[in-house]
Amino acid sequence: MKILLANDDGIYAPGLAAMEKALRAIGDVTVIAPATEQSGVGHSITFLSPLVCKEIYDGDRKRGYAVEGSPADCVKLGVVELMDERPDLIVSGINGGLNAGINVLYSGTVGAAIEGAFFGITSIAVSLEWDEHAQFDRAAEMARQIISQILEHKSKSPRLYNLNIPTPATKLPPGEAELKIVPMGVARYGEHFIKRKDPRNRDYYWATGDPRPEHGEEETDLSALEKGYLTLTPLHFDMTERAQIDEMKPWNLKVLD
């Protein structure tokens, strides 16, 4: 199996190294990752400047490529130009920090997986809750197990998944962590900013991520993660509100001038 591994934390991120090590047990891994951290860039791509690309080695072993671009750039460039064969699987991560709820829309980690899905390749974004002493190796092994099972059950059509791992789950004995398949939470949050002055007396604002989202009756990735479950969410990049198309057809909208 040919695997393209990307991320948004950069080519030297510990989560990327842990995921590469774990995935080598199930396939031939090519790392194609941003040269520098690209957190929060979503699904942005580069087209107004060239994409500088550098081969990266681990000793004598060619590990992959560092791209001076976004996570989506890395996947696009990898599939079209850098890999000798089309990958069978694309994995993005492990991200240092959860990508759940509406953060899915901002995530460069998820953006890389979405780009893989554009190519019709099963793609999985993997994120681990932020912790100063994050157990990336344990999380990578957990992710590998889930990915292997997804591949056993995948349909003929490519699929896009978002996997999140809470810190407490990585500290449980083997076999005790549990996973829930849940929708992403869509409650709005992260509306607070701290206003400060810089040394030149100019105002600047720093996002705090507060307030925390409120949970409804339906279990979501956010509520399940708080309870210590791993969460897996199937995603789709088609943003069309199809139900509204039929509702709008009788409107008979016209260009008047």
PDB file of C-alpha atoms in Angstrom:
ATOM      1  CA  MET A   1       0.000   0.000   0.000  1.00  0.00           C
ATOM      2  CA  LYS A   2       1.269   3.463  -0.954  1.00  0.00           C
ATOM      3  CA  ILE A   3       0.571   6.064   1.745  1.00  0.00           C
ATOM      4  CA  LEU A   4       0.991   9.833   1.495  1.00  0.00           C
ATOM      5  CA  LEU A   5       1.453  11.380   4.948  1.00  0.00           C
ATOM      6  CA  ALA A   6       0.992  15.124   5.449  1.00  0.00           C
ATOM      7  CA  ASN A   7       0.228  17.489   8.326  1.00  0.00           C
ATOM      8  CA  ASP A   8      -0.084  21.177   9.205  1.00  0.00           C
ATOM      9  CA  ASP A   9       2.412  21.306  12.102  1.00  0.00           C
ATOM     10  CA  GLY A  10       5.416  21.075   9.798  1.00  0.00           C
ATOM     11  CA  ILE A  11       7.883  18.488   8.557  1.00  0.00           C
ATOM     12  CA  TYR A  12       9.700  18.158  11.904  1.00  0.00           C
ATOM     13  CA  ALA A  13       6.627  17.868  14.145  1.00  0.00           C
ATOM     14  CA  PRO A  14       6.739  14.951  16.609  1.00  0.00           C
ATOM     15  CA  GLY A  15       3.207  13.877  15.719  1.00  0.00           C
ATOM     16  CA  LEU A  16       4.203  13.457  12.083  1.00  0.00           C
ATOM     17  CA  ALA A  17       7.223  11.326  12.999  1.00  0.00           C
ATOM     18  CA  ALA A  18       5.107   9.109  15.259  1.00  0.00           C
ATOM     19  CA  MET A  19       2.427   8.643  12.597  1.00  0.00           C
ATOM     20  CA  GLU A  20       5.040   7.816   9.958  1.00  0.00           C
ATOM     21  CA  LYS A  21       6.550   5.143  12.194  1.00  0.00           C
ATOM     22  CA  ALA A  22       3.164   3.563  12.902  1.00  0.00           C
ATOM     23  CA  LEU A  23       1.993   3.615   9.282  1.00  0.00           C
ATOM     24  CA  ARG A  24       5.141   1.869   8.039  1.00  0.00           C
ATOM     25  CA  ALA A  25       3.619  -1.296   9.547  1.00  0.00           C
ATOM     26  CA  ILE A  26       0.850  -1.254   6.919  1.00  0.00           C
ATOM     27  CA  GLY A  27       2.436   0.368   3.864  1.00  0.00           C
ATOM     28  CA  ASP A  28       5.116   2.343   2.081  1.00  0.00           C
ATOM     29  CA  VAL A  29       4.967   5.868   3.544  1.00  0.00           C
ATOM     30  CA  THR A  30       6.012   9.061   1.739  1.00  0.00           C
ATOM     31  CA  VAL A  31       6.047  12.175   3.919  1.00  0.00           C
ATOM     32  CA  ILE A  32       5.113  15.408   2.152  1.00  0.00           C
ATOM     33  CA  ALA A  33       4.613  18.154   4.714  1.00  0.00           C
ATOM     34  CA  PRO A  34       4.891  21.930   5.082  1.00  0.00           C
ATOM     35  CA  ALA A  35       8.361  23.302   5.727  1.00  0.00           C
ATOM     36  CA  THR A  36       6.925  25.400   8.575  1.00  0.00           C
ATOM     37  CA  GLU A  37       3.812  25.241  10.737  1.00  0.00           C
ATOM     38  CA  GLN A  38       0.586  25.976   8.871  1.00  0.00           C
ATOM     39  CA  SER A  39      -2.023  25.602  11.619  1.00  0.00           C
ATOM     40  CA  GLY A  40      -5.376  27.225  10.924  1.00  0.00           C
ATOM     41  CA  VAL A  41      -4.884  27.730   7.189  1.00  0.00           C
ATOM     42  CA  GLY A  42      -7.821  25.462   6.361  1.00  0.00           C
ATOM     43  CA  HIS A  43      -7.932  24.335   2.747  1.00  0.00           C
ATOM     44  CA  SER A  44      -5.921  27.203   1.307  1.00  0.00           C
ATOM     45  CA  ILE A  45      -3.677  26.633  -1.716  1.00  0.00           C
ATOM     46  CA  THR A  46      -0.775  28.583  -3.200  1.00  0.00           C
ATOM     47  CA  PHE A  47      -1.020  29.914  -6.749  1.00  0.00           C
ATOM     48  CA  LEU A  48       0.460  33.447  -6.656  1.00  0.00           C
ATOM     49  CA  SER A  49       3.979  32.263  -5.795  1.00  0.00           C
ATOM     50  CA  PRO A  50       6.108  29.190  -6.578  1.00  0.00           C
ATOM     51  CA  LEU A  51       6.090  26.140  -4.303  1.00  0.00           C
ATOM     52  CA  VAL A  52       9.660  25.485  -3.212  1.00  0.00           C
ATOM     53  CA  CYS A  53      10.178  21.801  -2.433  1.00  0.00           C
ATOM     54  CA  LYS A  54      13.150  20.164  -0.687  1.00  0.00           C
ATOM     55  CA  GLU A  55      13.974  16.482  -0.213  1.00  0.00           C
ATOM     56  CA  ILE A  56      14.273  15.455   3.437  1.00  0.00           C
ATOM     57  CA  TYR A  57      16.468  12.595   4.687  1.00  0.00           C
ATOM     58  CA  ASP A  58      16.606  10.628   7.921  1.00  0.00           C
ATOM     59  CA  GLY A  59      20.225   9.569   7.829  1.00  0.00           C
ATOM     60  CA  ASP A  60      20.662   7.833   4.489  1.00  0.00           C
ATOM     61  CA  ARG A  61      16.934   7.120   4.158  1.00  0.00           C
ATOM     62  CA  LYS A  62      14.931   9.481   2.014  1.00  0.00           C
ATOM     63  CA  ARG A  63      11.977  10.408   4.205  1.00  0.00           C
ATOM     64  CA  GLY A  64      10.052  12.651   1.832  1.00  0.00           C
ATOM     65  CA  TYR A  65       9.663  16.332   1.029  1.00  0.00           C
ATOM     66  CA  ALA A  66       9.290  19.668   2.780  1.00  0.00           C
ATOM     67  CA  VAL A  67       7.081  22.077   0.835  1.00  0.00           C
ATOM     68  CA  GLU A  68       6.973  25.825   1.402  1.00  0.00           C
ATOM     69  CA  GLY A  69       3.206  25.852   1.133  1.00  0.00           C
ATOM     70  CA  SER A  70      -0.031  24.783   2.785  1.00  0.00           C
ATOM     71  CA  PRO A  71      -1.093  21.263   3.793  1.00  0.00           C
ATOM     72  CA  ALA A  72      -3.414  21.097   0.779  1.00  0.00           C
ATOM     73  CA  ASP A  73      -0.491  22.148  -1.439  1.00  0.00           C
ATOM     74  CA  CYS A  74       1.517  19.227  -0.054  1.00  0.00           C
ATOM     75  CA  VAL A  75      -1.149  16.677  -0.937  1.00  0.00           C
ATOM     76  CA  LYS A  76      -1.844  18.145  -4.376  1.00  0.00           C
ATOM     77  CA  LEU A  77       1.860  18.310  -5.232  1.00  0.00           C
ATOM     78  CA  GLY A  78       2.424  14.835  -3.826  1.00  0.00           C
ATOM     79  CA  VAL A  79      -0.285  13.161  -5.877  1.00  0.00           C
ATOM     80  CA  VAL A  80       0.413  15.031  -9.111  1.00  0.00           C
ATOM     81  CA  GLU A  81       4.200  15.412  -9.101  1.00  0.00           C
ATOM     82  CA  LEU A  82       6.223  13.915  -6.273  1.00  0.00           C
ATOM     83  CA  MET A  83       5.064  10.332  -5.771  1.00  0.00           C
ATOM     84  CA  ASP A  84       6.057   7.695  -8.334  1.00  0.00           C
ATOM     85  CA  GLU A  85       2.698   5.970  -7.904  1.00  0.00           C
ATOM     86  CA  ARG A  86      -0.731   7.287  -6.992  1.00  0.00           C
ATOM     87  CA  PRO A  87      -1.234   6.764  -3.230  1.00  0.00           C
ATOM     88  CA  ASP A  88      -3.843   4.306  -1.985  1.00  0.00           C
ATOM     89  CA  LEU A  89      -4.330   6.211   1.268  1.00  0.00           C
ATOM     90  CA  ILE A  90      -3.718   9.727   2.533  1.00  0.00           C
ATOM     91  CA  VAL A  91      -3.241  10.432   6.236  1.00  0.00           C
ATOM     92  CA  SER A  92      -2.873  13.907   7.739  1.00  0.00           C
ATOM     93  CA  GLY A  93      -1.422  14.251  11.234  1.00  0.00           C
ATOM     94  CA  ILE A  94      -0.964  13.587  13.989  1.00  0.00           C
ATOM     95  CA  ASN A  95      -1.931  17.156  14.772  1.00  0.00           C
ATOM     96  CA  GLY A  96      -0.924  18.563  18.149  1.00  0.00           C
ATOM     97  CA  GLY A  97      -4.384  19.672  19.304  1.00  0.00           C
ATOM     98  CA  LEU A  98      -7.909  18.476  18.612  1.00  0.00           C
ATOM     99  CA  ASN A  99      -9.685  19.371  15.379  1.00  0.00           C
ATOM    100  CA  ALA A 100     -13.310  18.997  16.424  1.00  0.00           C
ATOM    101  CA  GLY A 101     -16.502  21.033  16.195  1.00  0.00           C
ATOM    102  CA  ILE A 102     -16.323  24.080  13.959  1.00  0.00           C
ATOM    103  CA  ASN A 103     -12.518  23.959  14.154  1.00  0.00           C
ATOM    104  CA  VAL A 104     -12.800  21.337  11.424  1.00  0.00           C
ATOM    105  CA  LEU A 105     -13.548  24.227   9.043  1.00  0.00           C
ATOM    106  CA  TYR A 106     -10.332  26.063   9.974  1.00  0.00           C
ATOM    107  CA  SER A 107      -8.024  23.078  10.263  1.00  0.00           C
ATOM    108  CA  GLY A 108      -5.069  22.678   7.939  1.00  0.00           C
ATOM    109  CA  THR A 109      -4.882  19.056   9.057  1.00  0.00           C
ATOM    110  CA  VAL A 110      -8.412  18.420   7.802  1.00  0.00           C
ATOM    111  CA  GLY A 111      -7.698  20.580   4.743  1.00  0.00           C
ATOM    112  CA  ALA A 112      -4.960  18.175   3.656  1.00  0.00           C
ATOM    113  CA  ALA A 113      -7.330  15.225   4.038  1.00  0.00           C
ATOM    114  CA  ILE A 114     -10.017  17.027   2.040  1.00  0.00           C
ATOM    115  CA  GLU A 115      -7.522  17.590  -0.770  1.00  0.00           C
ATOM    116  CA  GLY A 116      -6.834  13.869  -0.798  1.00  0.00           C
ATOM    117  CA  ALA A 117     -10.558  13.160  -1.038  1.00  0.00           C
ATOM    118  CA  PHE A 118     -10.743  15.532  -4.038  1.00  0.00           C
ATOM    119  CA  PHE A 119      -8.478  13.072  -5.846  1.00  0.00           C
ATOM    120  CA  GLY A 120     -10.809  10.186  -5.014  1.00  0.00           C
ATOM    121  CA  ILE A 121      -8.437   8.730  -2.419  1.00  0.00           C
ATOM    122  CA  THR A 122      -9.588   7.604   1.024  1.00  0.00           C
ATOM    123  CA  SER A 123      -8.207  10.227   3.410  1.00  0.00           C
ATOM    124  CA  ILE A 124      -8.052  10.466   7.189  1.00  0.00           C
ATOM    125  CA  ALA A 125      -7.182  13.439   9.405  1.00  0.00           C
ATOM    126  CA  VAL A 126      -5.789  12.511  12.831  1.00  0.00           C
ATOM    127  CA  SER A 127      -5.525  14.841  15.829  1.00  0.00           C
ATOM    128  CA  LEU A 128      -4.448  14.409  19.456  1.00  0.00           C
ATOM    129  CA  GLU A 129      -5.591  16.641  22.294  1.00  0.00           C
ATOM    130  CA  TRP A 130      -2.899  19.161  23.218  1.00  0.00           C
ATOM    131  CA  ASP A 131      -0.733  18.154  26.157  1.00  0.00           C
ATOM    132  CA  GLU A 132       2.726  19.321  27.176  1.00  0.00           C
ATOM    133  CA  HIS A 133       3.789  15.671  27.351  1.00  0.00           C
ATOM    134  CA  ALA A 134       1.633  14.286  24.557  1.00  0.00           C
ATOM    135  CA  GLN A 135       2.058  10.555  23.954  1.00  0.00           C
ATOM    136  CA  PHE A 136       2.267  10.735  20.178  1.00  0.00           C
ATOM    137  CA  ASP A 137       3.637   7.204  19.786  1.00  0.00           C
ATOM    138  CA  ARG A 138       0.687   5.715  21.682  1.00  0.00           C
ATOM    139  CA  ALA A 139      -1.788   7.897  19.774  1.00  0.00           C
ATOM    140  CA  ALA A 140      -0.202   6.916  16.452  1.00  0.00           C
ATOM    141  CA  GLU A 141      -0.585   3.223  17.254  1.00  0.00           C
ATOM    142  CA  MET A 142      -4.234   3.778  18.206  1.00  0.00           C
ATOM    143  CA  ALA A 143      -4.772   5.697  14.956  1.00  0.00           C
ATOM    144  CA  ARG A 144      -3.086   2.966  12.923  1.00  0.00           C
ATOM    145  CA  GLN A 145      -5.435   0.374  14.388  1.00  0.00           C
ATOM    146  CA  ILE A 146      -8.494   2.479  13.530  1.00  0.00           C
ATOM    147  CA  ILE A 147      -7.177   3.220  10.022  1.00  0.00           C
ATOM    148  CA  SER A 148      -6.562  -0.481   9.368  1.00  0.00           C
ATOM    149  CA  GLN A 149     -10.133  -1.290  10.367  1.00  0.00           C
ATOM    150  CA  ILE A 150     -11.505   1.532   8.196  1.00  0.00           C
ATOM    151  CA  LEU A 151      -9.652   0.089   5.210  1.00  0.00           C
ATOM    152  CA  GLU A 152     -11.157  -3.336   5.885  1.00  0.00           C
ATOM    153  CA  HIS A 153     -14.675  -1.903   5.758  1.00  0.00           C
ATOM    154  CA  LYS A 154     -14.338   0.887   3.207  1.00  0.00           C
ATOM    155  CA  SER A 155     -16.750   0.985   0.293  1.00  0.00           C
ATOM    156  CA  LYS A 156     -15.863   1.206  -3.364  1.00  0.00           C
ATOM    157  CA  SER A 157     -16.172   4.974  -3.170  1.00  0.00           C
ATOM    158  CA  PRO A 158     -13.382   6.923  -1.438  1.00  0.00           C
ATOM    159  CA  ARG A 159     -14.193   8.272   2.006  1.00  0.00           C
ATOM    160  CA  LEU A 160     -13.058  11.191   4.143  1.00  0.00           C
ATOM    161  CA  TYR A 161     -12.723  10.821   7.918  1.00  0.00           C
ATOM    162  CA  ASN A 162     -11.748  12.963  10.898  1.00  0.00           C
ATOM    163  CA  LEU A 163     -10.289  11.088  13.879  1.00  0.00           C
ATOM    164  CA  ASN A 164      -9.720  12.798  17.249  1.00  0.00           C
ATOM    165  CA  ILE A 165      -7.955  11.273  20.250  1.00  0.00           C
ATOM    166  CA  PRO A 166      -8.359  12.742  23.764  1.00  0.00           C
ATOM    167  CA  THR A 167      -5.333  12.732  26.064  1.00  0.00           C
ATOM    168  CA  PRO A 168      -6.915  10.485  28.745  1.00  0.00           C
ATOM    169  CA  ALA A 169      -7.447   7.715  26.177  1.00  0.00           C
ATOM    170  CA  THR A 170      -3.699   7.481  25.503  1.00  0.00           C
ATOM    171  CA  LYS A 171      -3.071   6.711  29.185  1.00  0.00           C
ATOM    172  CA  LEU A 172      -5.497   3.788  29.416  1.00  0.00           C
ATOM    173  CA  PRO A 173      -4.306   0.170  29.330  1.00  0.00           C
ATOM    174  CA  PRO A 174      -4.471  -1.483  25.885  1.00  0.00           C
ATOM    175  CA  GLY A 175      -8.011  -2.426  24.912  1.00  0.00           C
ATOM    176  CA  GLU A 176      -9.771  -0.052  27.308  1.00  0.00           C
ATOM    177  CA  ALA A 177     -10.060   3.045  25.098  1.00  0.00           C
ATOM    178  CA  GLU A 178     -13.399   3.380  23.285  1.00  0.00           C
ATOM    179  CA  LEU A 179     -14.367   5.086  20.049  1.00  0.00           C
ATOM    180  CA  LYS A 180     -17.637   6.704  19.017  1.00  0.00           C
ATOM    181  CA  ILE A 181     -18.757   7.499  15.471  1.00  0.00           C
ATOM    182  CA  VAL A 182     -20.385  10.910  15.822  1.00  0.00           C
ATOM    183  CA  PRO A 183     -21.203  14.058  13.812  1.00  0.00           C
ATOM    184  CA  MET A 184     -19.119  17.184  14.221  1.00  0.00           C
ATOM    185  CA  GLY A 185     -20.483  19.752  16.633  1.00  0.00           C
ATOM    186  CA  VAL A 186     -21.593  22.973  14.941  1.00  0.00           C
ATOM    187  CA  ALA A 187     -22.181  25.177  17.985  1.00  0.00           C
ATOM    188  CA  ARG A 188     -20.545  28.575  17.540  1.00  0.00           C
ATOM    189  CA  TYR A 189     -17.809  29.471  20.004  1.00  0.00           C
ATOM    190  CA  GLY A 190     -14.449  31.197  20.196  1.00  0.00           C
ATOM    191  CA  GLU A 191     -15.910  34.716  20.044  1.00  0.00           C
ATOM    192  CA  HIS A 192     -13.809  36.330  22.784  1.00  0.00           C
ATOM    193  CA  PHE A 193     -10.692  38.424  22.285  1.00  0.00           C
ATOM    194  CA  ILE A 194      -8.267  40.083  24.671  1.00  0.00           C
ATOM    195  CA  LYS A 195      -7.533  43.690  23.672  1.00  0.00           C
ATOM    196  CA  ARG A 196      -4.028  44.977  24.393  1.00  0.00           C
ATOM    197  CA  LYS A 197      -1.582  47.691  23.381  1.00  0.00           C
ATOM    198  CA  ASP A 198       1.665  47.017  21.576  1.00  0.00           C
ATOM    199  CA  PRO A 199       4.887  49.004  22.323  1.00  0.00           C
ATOM    200  CA  ARG A 200       3.801  51.631  19.787  1.00  0.00           C
ATOM    201  CA  ASN A 201       0.453  52.084  21.531  1.00  0.00           C
ATOM    202  CA  ARG A 202      -1.489  50.361  18.758  1.00  0.00           C
ATOM    203  CA  ASP A 203      -4.458  48.170  19.598  1.00  0.00           C
ATOM    204  CA  TYR A 204      -4.187  44.470  18.919  1.00  0.00           C
ATOM    205  CA  TYR A 205      -6.466  41.546  19.692  1.00  0.00           C
ATOM    206  CA  TRP A 206      -5.679  37.988  20.763  1.00  0.00           C
ATOM    207  CA  ALA A 207      -8.315  35.259  20.290  1.00  0.00           C
ATOM    208  CA  THR A 208      -8.938  33.213  23.446  1.00  0.00           C
ATOM    209  CA  GLY A 209     -11.103  30.396  22.095  1.00  0.00           C
ATOM    210  CA  ASP A 210     -13.773  31.208  24.721  1.00  0.00           C
ATOM    211  CA  PRO A 211     -16.530  30.577  25.493  1.00  0.00           C
ATOM    212  CA  ARG A 212     -16.646  26.798  25.321  1.00  0.00           C
ATOM    213  CA  PRO A 213     -19.446  25.405  23.147  1.00  0.00           C
ATOM    214  CA  GLU A 214     -22.647  24.251  24.789  1.00  0.00           C
ATOM    215  CA  HIS A 215     -23.694  20.671  24.144  1.00  0.00           C
ATOM    216  CA  GLY A 216     -27.159  19.823  22.863  1.00  0.00           C
ATOM    217  CA  GLU A 217     -29.080  16.584  23.163  1.00  0.00           C
ATOM    218  CA  GLU A 218     -27.269  14.947  20.240  1.00  0.00           C
ATOM    219  CA  GLU A 219     -23.874  13.422  20.939  1.00  0.00           C
ATOM    220  CA  THR A 220     -21.170  15.140  18.866  1.00  0.00           C
ATOM    221  CA  ASP A 221     -17.410  14.937  18.576  1.00  0.00           C
ATOM    222  CA  LEU A 222     -17.078  17.682  21.192  1.00  0.00           C
ATOM    223  CA  SER A 223     -19.285  16.062  23.826  1.00  0.00           C
ATOM    224  CA  ALA A 224     -17.847  12.582  23.228  1.00  0.00           C
ATOM    225  CA  LEU A 225     -14.259  13.841  23.499  1.00  0.00           C
ATOM    226  CA  GLU A 226     -15.049  15.477  26.839  1.00  0.00           C
ATOM    227  CA  LYS A 227     -16.155  12.052  28.074  1.00  0.00           C
ATOM    228  CA  GLY A 228     -12.834  10.525  27.032  1.00  0.00           C
ATOM    229  CA  TYR A 229     -13.920   8.754  23.855  1.00  0.00           C
ATOM    230  CA  LEU A 230     -11.975   8.740  20.610  1.00  0.00           C
ATOM    231  CA  THR A 231     -14.217  10.182  17.917  1.00  0.00           C
ATOM    232  CA  LEU A 232     -14.494   9.347  14.230  1.00  0.00           C
ATOM    233  CA  THR A 233     -16.542  11.594  11.953  1.00  0.00           C
ATOM    234  CA  PRO A 234     -17.182  10.903   8.267  1.00  0.00           C
ATOM    235  CA  LEU A 235     -16.968  14.175   6.339  1.00  0.00           C
ATOM    236  CA  HIS A 236     -18.003  15.432   2.908  1.00  0.00           C
ATOM    237  CA  PHE A 237     -16.601  18.408   1.021  1.00  0.00           C
ATOM    238  CA  ASP A 238     -19.724  19.016  -1.099  1.00  0.00           C
ATOM    239  CA  MET A 239     -21.221  22.090   0.616  1.00  0.00           C
ATOM    240  CA  THR A 240     -24.405  22.136  -1.477  1.00  0.00           C
ATOM    241  CA  GLU A 241     -27.619  22.364   0.564  1.00  0.00           C
ATOM    242  CA  ARG A 242     -29.404  19.939  -1.738  1.00  0.00           C
ATOM    243  CA  ALA A 243     -32.744  19.991   0.071  1.00  0.00           C
ATOM    244  CA  GLN A 244     -33.021  23.703  -0.598  1.00  0.00           C
ATOM    245  CA  ILE A 245     -32.534  23.339  -4.361  1.00  0.00           C
ATOM    246  CA  ASP A 246     -36.024  21.869  -4.845  1.00  0.00           C
ATOM    247  CA  GLU A 247     -37.456  24.465  -2.457  1.00  0.00           C
ATOM    248  CA  MET A 248     -35.951  27.297  -4.508  1.00  0.00           C
ATOM    249  CA  LYS A 249     -36.966  26.111  -7.990  1.00  0.00           C
ATOM    250  CA  PRO A 250     -40.547  27.494  -7.714  1.00  0.00           C
ATOM    251  CA  TRP A 251     -39.185  30.931  -6.804  1.00  0.00           C
ATOM    252  CA  ASN A 252     -38.796  31.677 -10.518  1.00  0.00           C
ATOM    253  CA  LEU A 253     -35.883  34.033  -9.898  1.00  0.00           C
ATOM    254  CA  LYS A 254     -35.077  36.331 -12.837  1.00  0.00           C
ATOM    255  CA  VAL A 255     -32.501  38.864 -13.893  1.00  0.00           C
ATOM    256  CA  LEU A 256     -34.634  42.003 -14.200  1.00  0.00           C
ATOM    257  CA  ASP A 257     -32.191  44.389 -15.903  1.00  0.00           C
TER     258      ASP A 257
END
